[in-house]
XYZ file of C-alpha atoms in Angstrom:
682
model
C -5.819 33.650 16.938
C -2.431 31.918 17.719
C -2.695 29.156 19.946
C -0.312 28.409 22.065
C -0.575 24.592 22.326
C 0.211 25.058 18.244
C 2.923 27.638 19.093
C 4.439 26.195 22.359
C 5.814 22.631 22.433
C 3.320 20.463 23.564
C 2.220 16.431 23.657
C -1.091 14.353 22.977
C -2.195 13.256 26.036
C -5.172 10.767 24.550
C -9.504 11.544 25.346
C -9.064 10.019 28.933
C -7.831 13.462 29.810
C -10.752 15.264 27.769
C -14.068 13.193 29.209
C -13.526 14.084 33.013
C -14.588 17.895 32.012
C -16.084 18.000 28.672
C -18.322 14.970 29.731
C -21.066 15.640 27.370
C -18.839 16.710 24.589
C -16.907 13.157 24.683
C -19.846 10.737 25.642
C -21.480 12.734 22.569
C -18.396 11.789 20.494
C -18.323 8.385 21.501
C -21.222 7.549 19.066
C -19.359 9.792 15.668
C -17.809 7.555 13.174
C -14.292 8.991 13.701
C -14.634 7.853 17.254
C -14.955 4.540 15.756
C -12.361 4.599 12.837
C -10.176 2.406 14.404
C -10.453 -0.488 17.143
C -9.843 -4.153 17.922
C -12.069 -6.863 16.596
C -14.307 -9.175 19.084
C -17.419 -10.598 19.713
C -18.526 -7.110 21.302
C -17.697 -5.603 17.673
C -18.276 -8.203 15.422
C -21.493 -7.265 13.054
C -20.377 -9.383 10.149
C -21.946 -12.714 8.340
C -19.743 -15.464 9.007
C -18.634 -17.630 7.304
C -18.677 -15.506 4.409
C -18.744 -17.099 0.919
C -15.802 -17.547 -0.817
C -14.422 -15.153 -2.812
C -12.519 -15.842 -5.828
C -9.797 -13.758 -7.430
C -10.338 -14.283 -11.344
C -6.755 -13.283 -11.740
C -4.861 -15.236 -10.257
C -7.305 -18.001 -8.552
C -6.822 -17.825 -5.073
C -10.182 -17.660 -2.794
C -10.864 -16.088 0.524
C -13.201 -16.770 3.069
C -13.994 -15.148 6.069
C -14.836 -17.548 9.237
C -15.337 -17.648 12.992
C -13.946 -19.998 15.526
C -15.135 -19.178 19.184
C -13.447 -15.507 19.360
C -11.064 -15.411 16.730
C -12.017 -13.996 13.380
C -9.533 -14.785 10.716
C -9.601 -14.692 7.186
C -8.707 -17.975 5.333
C -6.364 -17.827 1.458
C -6.364 -20.985 -0.593
C -5.402 -22.495 -3.996
C -6.930 -25.240 -5.999
C -5.610 -27.303 -8.515
C -7.181 -28.131 -12.482
C -8.369 -31.264 -10.003
C -10.767 -28.737 -7.565
C -7.772 -30.074 -4.711
C -7.309 -27.619 -1.992
C -2.560 -27.120 -2.575
C -2.318 -23.982 -0.320
C -3.665 -22.373 2.758
C -2.976 -19.830 4.813
C -4.999 -17.387 7.156
C -4.474 -14.163 8.627
C -6.125 -12.940 11.666
C -8.411 -10.194 11.590
C -6.941 -8.568 14.647
C -7.929 -4.312 13.826
C -10.690 -3.094 12.179
C -10.907 0.142 9.958
C -14.047 2.015 9.116
C -17.076 2.723 11.495
C -18.993 0.701 9.836
C -21.472 3.455 8.014
C -20.258 2.339 4.270
C -17.675 -0.675 4.859
C -15.784 -2.150 7.350
C -12.027 -3.357 6.672
C -9.603 -5.607 8.483
C -5.859 -5.941 9.619
C -3.592 -8.251 11.002
C -0.382 -7.058 12.784
C 3.174 -8.478 12.536
C 6.632 -6.952 14.123
C 4.457 -3.714 14.680
C 3.613 -3.694 10.957
C -0.287 -3.542 10.365
C -0.955 -5.918 7.175
C -4.094 -5.031 4.838
C -6.511 -8.279 4.636
C -8.381 -9.028 1.069
C -11.882 -9.459 2.126
C -13.805 -6.255 3.006
C -17.653 -6.203 4.652
C -19.626 -3.937 2.972
C -22.061 -2.892 5.269
C -24.423 -0.937 2.753
C -25.165 -4.276 1.351
C -24.639 -5.968 4.012
C -21.917 -8.692 1.733
C -18.231 -10.098 1.875
C -16.142 -8.243 -1.442
C -12.328 -7.866 -2.125
C -11.225 -4.834 -0.144
C -10.413 -1.317 -2.322
C -8.163 -1.871 -5.276
C -7.844 -5.436 -4.358
C -10.096 -6.927 -7.078
C -7.381 -5.238 -9.770
C -4.194 -6.094 -8.197
C -4.768 -8.738 -5.685
C -1.994 -8.186 -2.679
C -3.313 -11.317 -0.259
C -1.858 -10.331 2.949
C 1.521 -8.450 2.453
C -0.275 -4.537 2.192
C 1.160 -2.657 4.762
C -1.071 0.188 6.137
C 1.828 3.393 5.640
C 1.794 6.402 7.837
C -0.533 8.389 5.861
C -3.271 5.993 4.961
C -3.163 5.662 8.914
C -2.779 9.328 9.683
C -6.244 9.834 8.188
C -8.071 6.699 9.342
C -7.018 7.160 13.138
C -5.418 8.635 16.306
C -2.209 9.497 15.539
C 0.034 6.331 16.845
C 3.786 5.948 17.659
C 5.268 5.324 14.718
C 9.157 3.589 13.362
C 10.925 6.256 11.605
C 11.836 5.357 7.706
C 9.904 2.291 7.838
C 6.963 2.818 5.678
C 4.353 1.537 8.233
C 5.562 -0.158 11.701
C 4.282 1.055 14.918
C 4.834 0.668 18.352
C 1.520 1.809 19.685
C -1.798 2.384 17.831
C -4.686 4.026 19.287
C -8.151 3.101 18.736
C -10.421 5.529 16.837
C -9.729 9.089 15.965
C -9.336 11.438 18.964
C -10.368 14.811 20.016
C -6.877 16.546 19.727
C -7.238 15.497 15.893
C -9.305 18.973 15.531
C -8.474 20.817 19.056
C -4.262 19.804 19.028
C -2.370 18.170 21.432
C -3.964 19.172 24.594
C -0.802 18.452 27.609
C -0.516 22.951 27.680
C -4.228 22.601 28.294
C -4.863 19.901 31.051
C -2.282 21.451 33.247
C -2.835 24.699 32.950
C -6.962 24.098 33.152
C -5.989 21.447 36.198
C -4.041 24.453 37.905
C -6.380 27.462 37.347
C -10.154 26.168 35.836
C -11.155 28.954 34.330
C -9.208 31.298 31.623
C -8.704 34.571 32.133
C -9.636 35.647 28.450
C -12.840 34.436 26.924
C -11.109 32.325 24.959
C -9.033 29.566 25.683
C -5.882 29.948 23.983
C -4.440 26.982 25.435
C -6.083 24.474 23.082
C -7.629 25.223 19.668
C -11.137 26.032 19.595
C -11.878 25.345 15.678
C -14.922 27.618 16.630
C -12.367 31.012 16.935
C -10.056 30.100 13.184
C -10.830 31.485 9.989
C -13.275 30.638 7.512
C -10.961 28.720 5.740
C -8.411 27.406 8.935
C -11.890 25.624 10.182
C -12.660 24.018 6.679
C -8.997 22.763 6.581
C -9.424 20.965 9.878
C -11.932 18.718 8.107
C -10.211 19.315 4.564
C -6.805 17.491 6.362
C -8.883 14.360 5.387
C -12.124 14.810 4.013
C -9.998 16.275 0.543
C -8.923 13.448 -2.202
C -6.808 14.647 -4.674
C -5.089 12.626 -7.762
C -1.738 13.049 -6.078
C -1.006 15.130 -2.689
C 2.831 15.037 -1.240
C 3.786 16.169 2.053
C 5.718 19.045 2.344
C 9.456 19.176 2.720
C 10.227 18.877 6.283
C 6.714 17.597 7.057
C 5.391 14.201 8.330
C 2.575 12.578 8.066
C 1.400 13.182 11.220
C 2.497 16.537 10.968
C -0.591 18.891 10.661
C -1.989 20.721 13.303
C -5.777 22.677 13.088
C -4.939 25.984 12.180
C -2.196 25.727 10.236
C -2.915 26.217 6.696
C -3.327 22.909 4.807
C -0.922 24.069 2.189
C 1.937 24.325 4.106
C 1.246 20.448 5.219
C 0.837 19.239 1.635
C 1.209 20.088 -2.216
C -2.375 18.505 -3.830
C -2.381 18.017 -7.414
C -5.506 17.334 -9.546
C -5.647 16.224 -13.253
C -8.375 18.882 -14.377
C -8.867 22.310 -13.377
C -10.839 22.253 -10.403
C -13.421 24.471 -11.384
C -14.601 22.551 -14.244
C -18.106 21.290 -13.050
C -17.961 18.204 -15.174
C -14.484 17.485 -14.582
C -13.849 17.996 -11.182
C -10.816 15.257 -10.108
C -11.335 14.959 -6.453
C -13.304 13.605 -4.128
C -14.128 16.382 -1.969
C -16.890 16.733 0.649
C -15.694 20.372 0.806
C -14.669 21.514 -2.003
C -18.410 20.381 -3.477
C -20.307 22.067 -0.842
C -18.579 25.036 -2.092
C -20.261 24.938 -5.644
C -23.629 24.926 -4.147
C -25.660 28.092 -4.363
C -26.267 27.772 -0.525
C -22.544 28.523 -0.162
C -22.166 31.178 -2.371
C -24.826 33.637 -1.451
C -24.308 32.655 2.633
C -20.585 33.319 1.854
C -21.722 36.893 0.241
C -24.046 37.675 3.728
C -21.019 36.682 5.949
C -22.706 33.343 7.724
C -20.990 30.786 5.580
C -22.496 27.655 5.039
C -19.312 24.884 6.386
C -19.511 21.264 6.746
C -20.377 21.858 10.989
C -23.417 23.869 9.651
C -24.730 19.785 9.104
C -22.009 18.230 10.956
C -21.717 18.258 14.714
C -18.302 16.300 14.997
C -19.518 16.037 18.815
C -22.575 13.666 18.186
C -23.026 10.811 16.243
C -26.062 10.899 13.329
C -25.908 7.340 12.113
C -28.878 6.504 13.696
C -30.693 9.482 12.813
C -33.675 9.977 10.658
C -33.662 12.329 7.756
C -34.996 15.053 9.700
C -31.363 15.365 11.370
C -30.133 17.332 8.472
C -33.764 18.120 7.414
C -33.872 20.702 10.160
C -31.015 22.342 9.296
C -32.015 22.741 5.596
C -35.190 24.459 6.884
C -33.225 26.996 8.746
C -33.701 28.590 5.591
C -35.746 27.059 3.077
C -39.202 27.005 4.401
C -41.315 24.271 2.464
C -44.470 26.327 1.563
C -42.051 28.835 -0.042
C -40.757 26.313 -2.177
C -41.356 25.770 -5.679
C -43.141 22.668 -6.399
C -40.650 20.407 -8.218
C -41.773 17.273 -5.974
C -44.152 16.830 -3.017
C -42.379 19.741 -0.144
C -44.171 18.281 2.665
C -42.624 17.665 6.365
C -41.759 14.328 5.767
C -39.834 15.356 2.640
C -36.322 14.116 2.908
C -34.096 17.232 1.376
C -30.996 15.101 0.847
C -32.588 12.591 -1.216
C -33.544 14.989 -4.009
C -30.826 17.489 -3.278
C -27.413 15.994 -2.673
C -27.792 12.258 -4.203
C -25.803 9.190 -3.096
C -23.261 8.135 -5.566
C -21.592 5.288 -6.340
C -17.426 5.216 -6.313
C -15.046 3.510 -8.170
C -12.786 3.789 -5.655
C -15.143 1.640 -2.785
C -17.246 -1.002 -4.088
C -21.017 -1.633 -3.220
C -20.844 1.844 -1.085
C -21.766 5.318 -1.910
C -21.542 8.738 -0.442
C -23.070 12.406 -0.635
C -22.363 14.766 -3.608
C -22.271 17.507 -1.345
C -22.825 19.930 -4.224
C -26.843 20.928 -2.687
C -28.558 21.802 -5.832
C -32.442 21.241 -7.606
C -31.352 17.501 -9.592
C -33.947 17.331 -12.469
C -33.934 13.514 -13.399
C -33.030 10.411 -11.638
C -30.370 9.951 -14.525
C -28.768 12.567 -13.396
C -28.648 11.564 -9.200
C -27.526 8.375 -10.450
C -24.550 9.851 -12.188
C -23.956 13.273 -10.998
C -20.313 12.304 -9.988
C -18.440 11.252 -12.513
C -16.147 9.491 -10.284
C -14.353 6.898 -13.282
C -11.798 9.516 -13.966
C -11.154 10.877 -10.850
C -7.125 8.580 -10.873
C -6.991 8.741 -14.647
C -4.623 11.355 -16.511
C -4.481 11.322 -20.396
C -1.202 12.315 -21.913
C -1.904 15.971 -22.839
C -2.899 16.858 -19.724
C -1.345 18.491 -17.208
C -1.484 17.843 -13.570
C -2.414 21.650 -11.872
C -2.009 22.997 -8.229
C -5.567 22.360 -6.487
C -5.130 24.687 -3.912
C -2.618 27.334 -4.779
C -1.420 28.515 -7.858
C 1.695 29.493 -6.448
C 2.875 25.945 -5.702
C 6.482 25.607 -6.724
C 7.464 23.736 -10.226
C 9.940 21.402 -7.718
C 6.449 19.508 -6.386
C 4.224 19.332 -10.002
C 7.229 17.679 -11.428
C 7.509 15.209 -8.078
C 3.502 14.337 -8.698
C 4.709 13.437 -12.150
C 7.088 10.762 -10.335
C 5.013 9.955 -7.548
C 1.759 9.278 -9.728
C 3.518 7.366 -12.806
C 5.152 5.399 -10.050
C 1.672 4.445 -8.646
C 0.554 3.259 -12.259
C 3.639 1.627 -13.345
C 3.593 4.855 -16.291
C 7.136 5.049 -17.521
C 6.622 8.098 -19.589
C 4.726 9.861 -16.436
C 7.825 8.682 -14.279
C 10.224 10.449 -16.966
C 8.239 12.983 -17.975
C 8.685 14.271 -13.565
C 12.250 13.109 -13.614
C 13.098 15.632 -17.067
C 11.704 18.301 -15.029
C 13.036 17.863 -11.956
C 16.297 17.642 -14.280
C 15.582 20.783 -15.367
C 14.694 22.559 -12.367
C 17.958 21.186 -10.751
C 19.892 23.409 -13.162
C 18.421 26.671 -12.200
C 17.642 26.230 -8.877
C 18.659 24.261 -5.225
C 16.520 20.836 -4.827
C 15.829 19.214 -1.655
C 16.672 15.884 -0.628
C 13.131 14.498 -1.529
C 13.544 16.524 -5.102
C 16.626 14.888 -5.782
C 15.682 11.286 -4.725
C 12.478 11.401 -7.217
C 14.376 12.903 -9.801
C 17.028 9.006 -9.613
C 14.603 7.075 -8.475
C 12.228 7.678 -11.376
C 15.714 6.956 -13.738
C 16.591 3.209 -11.573
C 13.360 2.138 -11.625
C 13.285 2.784 -15.626
C 16.419 0.679 -16.420
C 18.584 3.878 -16.916
C 21.133 3.480 -13.424
C 24.029 5.583 -14.808
C 21.369 8.369 -14.747
C 20.248 7.497 -11.934
C 23.636 8.497 -9.765
C 23.668 12.130 -10.288
C 20.204 12.593 -8.752
C 20.651 10.102 -5.997
C 24.056 11.434 -5.168
C 22.537 14.551 -4.212
C 19.827 13.246 -2.529
C 22.319 11.302 -0.108
C 24.415 14.229 0.510
C 21.197 16.434 1.518
C 20.504 13.558 4.120
C 23.177 10.750 4.082
C 21.375 8.787 6.648
C 17.809 8.202 5.178
C 17.623 4.490 4.498
C 15.766 4.765 0.834
C 17.932 6.904 -0.011
C 20.935 5.089 0.053
C 19.230 1.540 -0.298
C 18.297 3.324 -4.164
C 21.968 4.687 -4.409
C 23.756 0.492 -3.456
C 21.918 -0.035 -6.291
C 22.648 1.807 -9.122
C 26.156 1.440 -7.919
C 25.549 -2.481 -8.557
C 23.575 -2.234 -11.411
C 26.714 -0.448 -13.310
C 29.417 -2.439 -11.684
C 31.038 0.190 -9.200
C 33.225 -0.505 -6.475
C 31.891 -3.471 -3.847
C 33.242 -2.180 -1.072
C 31.307 1.036 -1.681
C 28.233 -0.512 -2.399
C 28.352 -2.446 0.905
C 28.813 0.869 3.260
C 25.921 2.383 1.400
C 23.941 -1.324 2.297
C 25.182 -1.114 5.939
C 24.738 2.517 6.507
C 21.160 2.064 5.694
C 19.812 -0.569 7.481
C 22.318 0.869 10.381
C 19.823 4.153 10.466
C 16.997 1.829 10.576
C 17.353 -2.018 11.487
C 13.841 -2.368 10.547
C 14.083 -2.588 7.443
C 13.838 -6.081 6.151
C 13.987 -5.443 2.342
C 17.310 -3.327 2.855
C 18.694 -6.404 4.951
C 17.369 -8.922 1.967
C 19.295 -6.495 -0.862
C 22.427 -6.475 1.655
C 22.315 -10.286 1.573
C 21.690 -10.808 -2.225
C 24.510 -8.906 -2.771
C 26.220 -10.384 -0.408
C 25.730 -13.764 -1.751
C 26.832 -12.576 -5.374
C 30.264 -11.612 -3.875
C 30.436 -15.033 -2.872
C 29.983 -14.498 1.222
C 27.103 -16.339 1.430
C 27.151 -16.855 5.152
C 27.443 -13.119 5.513
C 24.711 -12.955 3.760
C 23.499 -15.767 5.944
C 23.648 -13.561 8.420
C 21.840 -10.729 6.790
C 18.847 -12.849 5.870
C 18.280 -13.791 9.193
C 18.013 -10.218 9.960
C 15.918 -10.041 7.284
C 12.866 -12.984 8.537
C 13.421 -11.466 12.234
C 12.789 -7.731 11.618
C 9.444 -8.796 8.801
C 8.757 -12.967 9.208
C 5.967 -12.245 6.420
C 8.199 -10.919 4.292
C 8.739 -13.881 1.602
C 11.980 -12.882 -0.107
C 13.352 -13.038 3.408
C 12.387 -16.526 3.925
C 13.227 -17.674 0.295
C 16.560 -15.871 -0.179
C 17.309 -16.826 3.230
C 16.500 -21.220 2.117
C 18.288 -20.557 -1.029
C 21.754 -19.476 1.035
C 21.127 -22.375 3.634
C 20.790 -24.809 1.005
C 24.090 -23.391 -0.962
C 25.732 -23.196 2.563
C 24.898 -27.158 3.153
C 22.610 -26.439 5.674
C 19.453 -28.712 3.865
C 17.224 -29.297 6.988
C 16.841 -25.392 7.801
C 16.720 -24.641 4.655
C 13.502 -27.034 3.831
C 12.084 -24.849 6.927
C 12.413 -21.458 5.261
C 11.947 -22.473 1.792
C 8.481 -24.320 3.104
C 7.786 -20.936 4.862
C 8.427 -18.999 1.356
C 5.929 -20.980 -0.998
C 3.903 -20.792 1.726
C 3.982 -16.970 2.104
C 3.931 -16.895 -2.014
C 2.694 -20.500 -3.277
C 3.789 -18.622 -7.442
C 6.959 -18.444 -6.949
C 8.806 -21.066 -9.170
C 12.496 -20.527 -8.510
C 11.309 -21.291 -4.477
C 9.804 -24.691 -5.648
C 13.007 -25.528 -7.425
C 15.248 -24.933 -4.562
C 13.012 -26.879 -2.487
C 12.995 -29.614 -4.903
C 17.094 -29.544 -5.257
C 17.148 -29.593 -1.185
C 14.391 -32.756 -1.082
C 16.811 -34.531 -3.419
C 20.157 -33.848 -1.295
C 17.650 -34.783 1.593
C 17.046 -38.274 0.125
C 13.033 -37.687 -0.266
C 12.633 -38.093 -4.110
C 8.957 -38.138 -3.699
C 8.535 -34.069 -2.021
C 11.308 -33.657 -4.189
C 9.640 -34.382 -7.023
C 6.403 -32.784 -6.356
C 8.118 -29.476 -5.594
C 9.904 -30.022 -9.467
C 6.311 -30.244 -11.084
C 4.915 -27.611 -9.130
C 7.974 -24.836 -9.935
C 7.107 -26.290 -13.758
C 3.474 -26.174 -13.623
C 4.123 -22.471 -11.945
C 6.744 -20.979 -14.867
C 6.305 -23.766 -18.034
C 8.146 -21.923 -20.065
C 10.746 -21.587 -17.676
C 13.742 -23.189 -18.896
C 15.741 -23.926 -15.474
C 12.426 -25.153 -14.030
C 12.030 -27.727 -16.869
C 15.545 -28.275 -16.623
C 15.592 -29.296 -13.184
C 12.515 -31.398 -13.526
C 14.078 -33.297 -16.521
C 17.387 -33.971 -14.367
C 15.155 -35.405 -11.582
C 13.721 -37.446 -14.032
C 17.107 -38.924 -15.220
C 17.899 -39.169 -11.460
C 15.056 -42.064 -11.226
C 15.543 -43.314 -14.841
C 12.593 -42.160 -16.272
C 14.830 -41.303 -19.413
C 11.641 -40.392 -21.956
C 9.559 -38.479 -19.670
C 13.351 -36.679 -19.454
C 14.108 -36.310 -22.235
C 10.513 -35.016 -22.911
C 11.249 -31.936 -20.494
C 14.880 -31.576 -21.232
C 13.892 -31.120 -24.887
C 11.410 -27.868 -23.374
C 14.356 -26.264 -21.737
C 16.435 -26.381 -24.634
C 13.047 -24.971 -26.939
C 13.322 -22.119 -24.608
C 16.646 -21.872 -24.234
C 19.080 -23.751 -26.442
C 22.459 -22.436 -25.002
C 20.913 -24.106 -21.809
C 24.218 -26.241 -21.326
C 23.074 -27.806 -18.351
C 20.127 -29.279 -19.922
C 21.942 -30.365 -23.416
C 24.186 -32.552 -20.822
C 21.799 -34.456 -19.561
C 19.859 -35.083 -22.596
C 22.588 -36.323 -23.691
C 23.274 -38.814 -20.487
C 19.511 -39.770 -20.462
C 20.356 -40.825 -24.632
C 23.724 -42.665 -22.978
C 21.636 -44.452 -20.835
C 19.145 -45.602 -23.058
C 22.412 -46.795 -25.313
C 21.301 -44.474 -28.074
C 25.171 -43.665 -28.264
C 24.908 -41.166 -31.606
C 21.979 -38.879 -29.899
C 24.644 -38.793 -26.637
C 26.943 -37.448 -28.715
C 25.028 -35.297 -30.626
C 23.706 -33.412 -27.394
C 26.816 -33.630 -25.471
C 28.601 -31.507 -28.447
C 25.880 -28.770 -28.435
C 26.359 -29.031 -24.594
C 30.252 -28.066 -25.445
C 29.467 -25.485 -28.027
C 27.240 -23.463 -25.723
C 30.395 -24.146 -22.599
C 33.309 -25.331 -23.549
C 34.803 -27.263 -20.487
C 31.575 -28.364 -19.701
C 32.687 -31.504 -17.115
C 29.588 -34.209 -17.710
C 29.632 -33.234 -21.648
C 33.171 -34.089 -22.028
C 33.011 -37.306 -19.788
C 30.046 -38.578 -21.742
C 31.867 -37.396 -25.466
C 34.789 -39.603 -24.165
C 32.507 -42.652 -23.441
C 31.120 -42.455 -27.534
C 33.907 -41.866 -28.907
């Protein structure tokens, strides 16, 4: 049947509107993990051990610890130098928790409407702190925003700012009743007016019990189905799925191997594993299919229930006295332990999940390794991405999937494979805007700006005011040296369409600064910092531009903020050293230049800056050492050659001064300092 709250305009009301009439269901749901999927961390909701141990990133050297200061919970990041001295400290507040705590609790801070994931997660099953999923491989520090696709499954739908990739006006707490029942305003208004519906089934709100079997499963699978790649269909947003809709009308899903292969399953999907069970197959044949809600009551929590909670469902079909005696089938036996073993997932360390393929597991080894999680996201060169739900999925989505997966992995051949497929399709049919955009973006991000232009032009033509597309086309034109007015216009259209895009404000500022318009660049960088104060590139570029404009006090403040946000940026340290030099603070200047060299010991600019500083404080031998290292890295580095000539001259070594001044002039004819030195020594 068609439910009117899906077919007609209706809005979300929140769970409080449900509670007054559906007291029992509402009260039971509050104990369910879904109702507790996202919430504020406070003294009442805290269950973790504080302070935790220091957890060290083996790749970058950062160390992290969770701490509690009264009612405030923070994660602290530090760096130490070779002697063990702390040289960097940054902390973020643990404002929100994602996860009911059955498996893990991950934490988020908020700034200007953006949620930022924090590096440490509390793994409930083992009672320990460790890196959040993915962070041990690639530590995003405090910079990982929560995009809409993630929020869509871990919480009720928020009020999102469009085209920002994760900025929210308001954030609810916990998955709501309306995720499974659809928006409730129509139901509330009609039932308040007339308490009882005229028909047996109330059409004002979705009741999944009255959906077709596959659509009932889709209500669960909107979040409990994870394929190698899933793409929103054209015209669909992260928060657009409604119960009763076919899931494949919302997303296109692709797996790295054929999903029918039991040995090579490429997804974590409770429902699809369930479908491989004899229990499912045999009950389907008699028209009483096993499904998610056979075992899981969505209005009731089960975390604290014992094994009998699920055993009772098994016993409706399987009587212990009638079962083959492989193991003890007495009243105390736990069906789940043997027939649905828990499996560790590479995507969630220190955690395990229940494999929903019900079967007889013959050995302990098979129970421990029953699901090949390590290859869930792998795609070998000779493998294909295949449509997961529908064999008739348009080829354009498969091509897009290659680009998306290639970008996620930094796999250039895969990105180009997708771009080539999209180019071929563009010659045969009319592609929609996002397909054109990915076609162009793949070329741009693999260094082919000219090849990117046709796709990006077509994408902006399909929808001319999507900031991401305008930004990419501006970058392609900039790389090709196209008309500067056109490039500026594209950047300005992008930030006009969505002023919250701090990254595009930075790109605009960088373009203006390269054009010699430093004051205009400063304005753009200021807007970037205002929109996103925790964006390291914003503070760095603003501080650098202010230094160029001679505003050294303000430049110092922003460069200090830049190195606090990103302490491993040698350019920021180098620019900070130059600013301190202009302000007459030699000790601070020296420290900043030394930090730059420590971070980039083969960077000729960092080496040259420290060498020039040492020259200015009359440490000539040490200056020559660093200037020599700079020239070894860049033999044509005229400033370093000229400064070395000056160091030799000040030590009375006129022949060496003549030699290096001459080399500087060979590298840069007309170099002023080198010319002055030659005049003096000749």
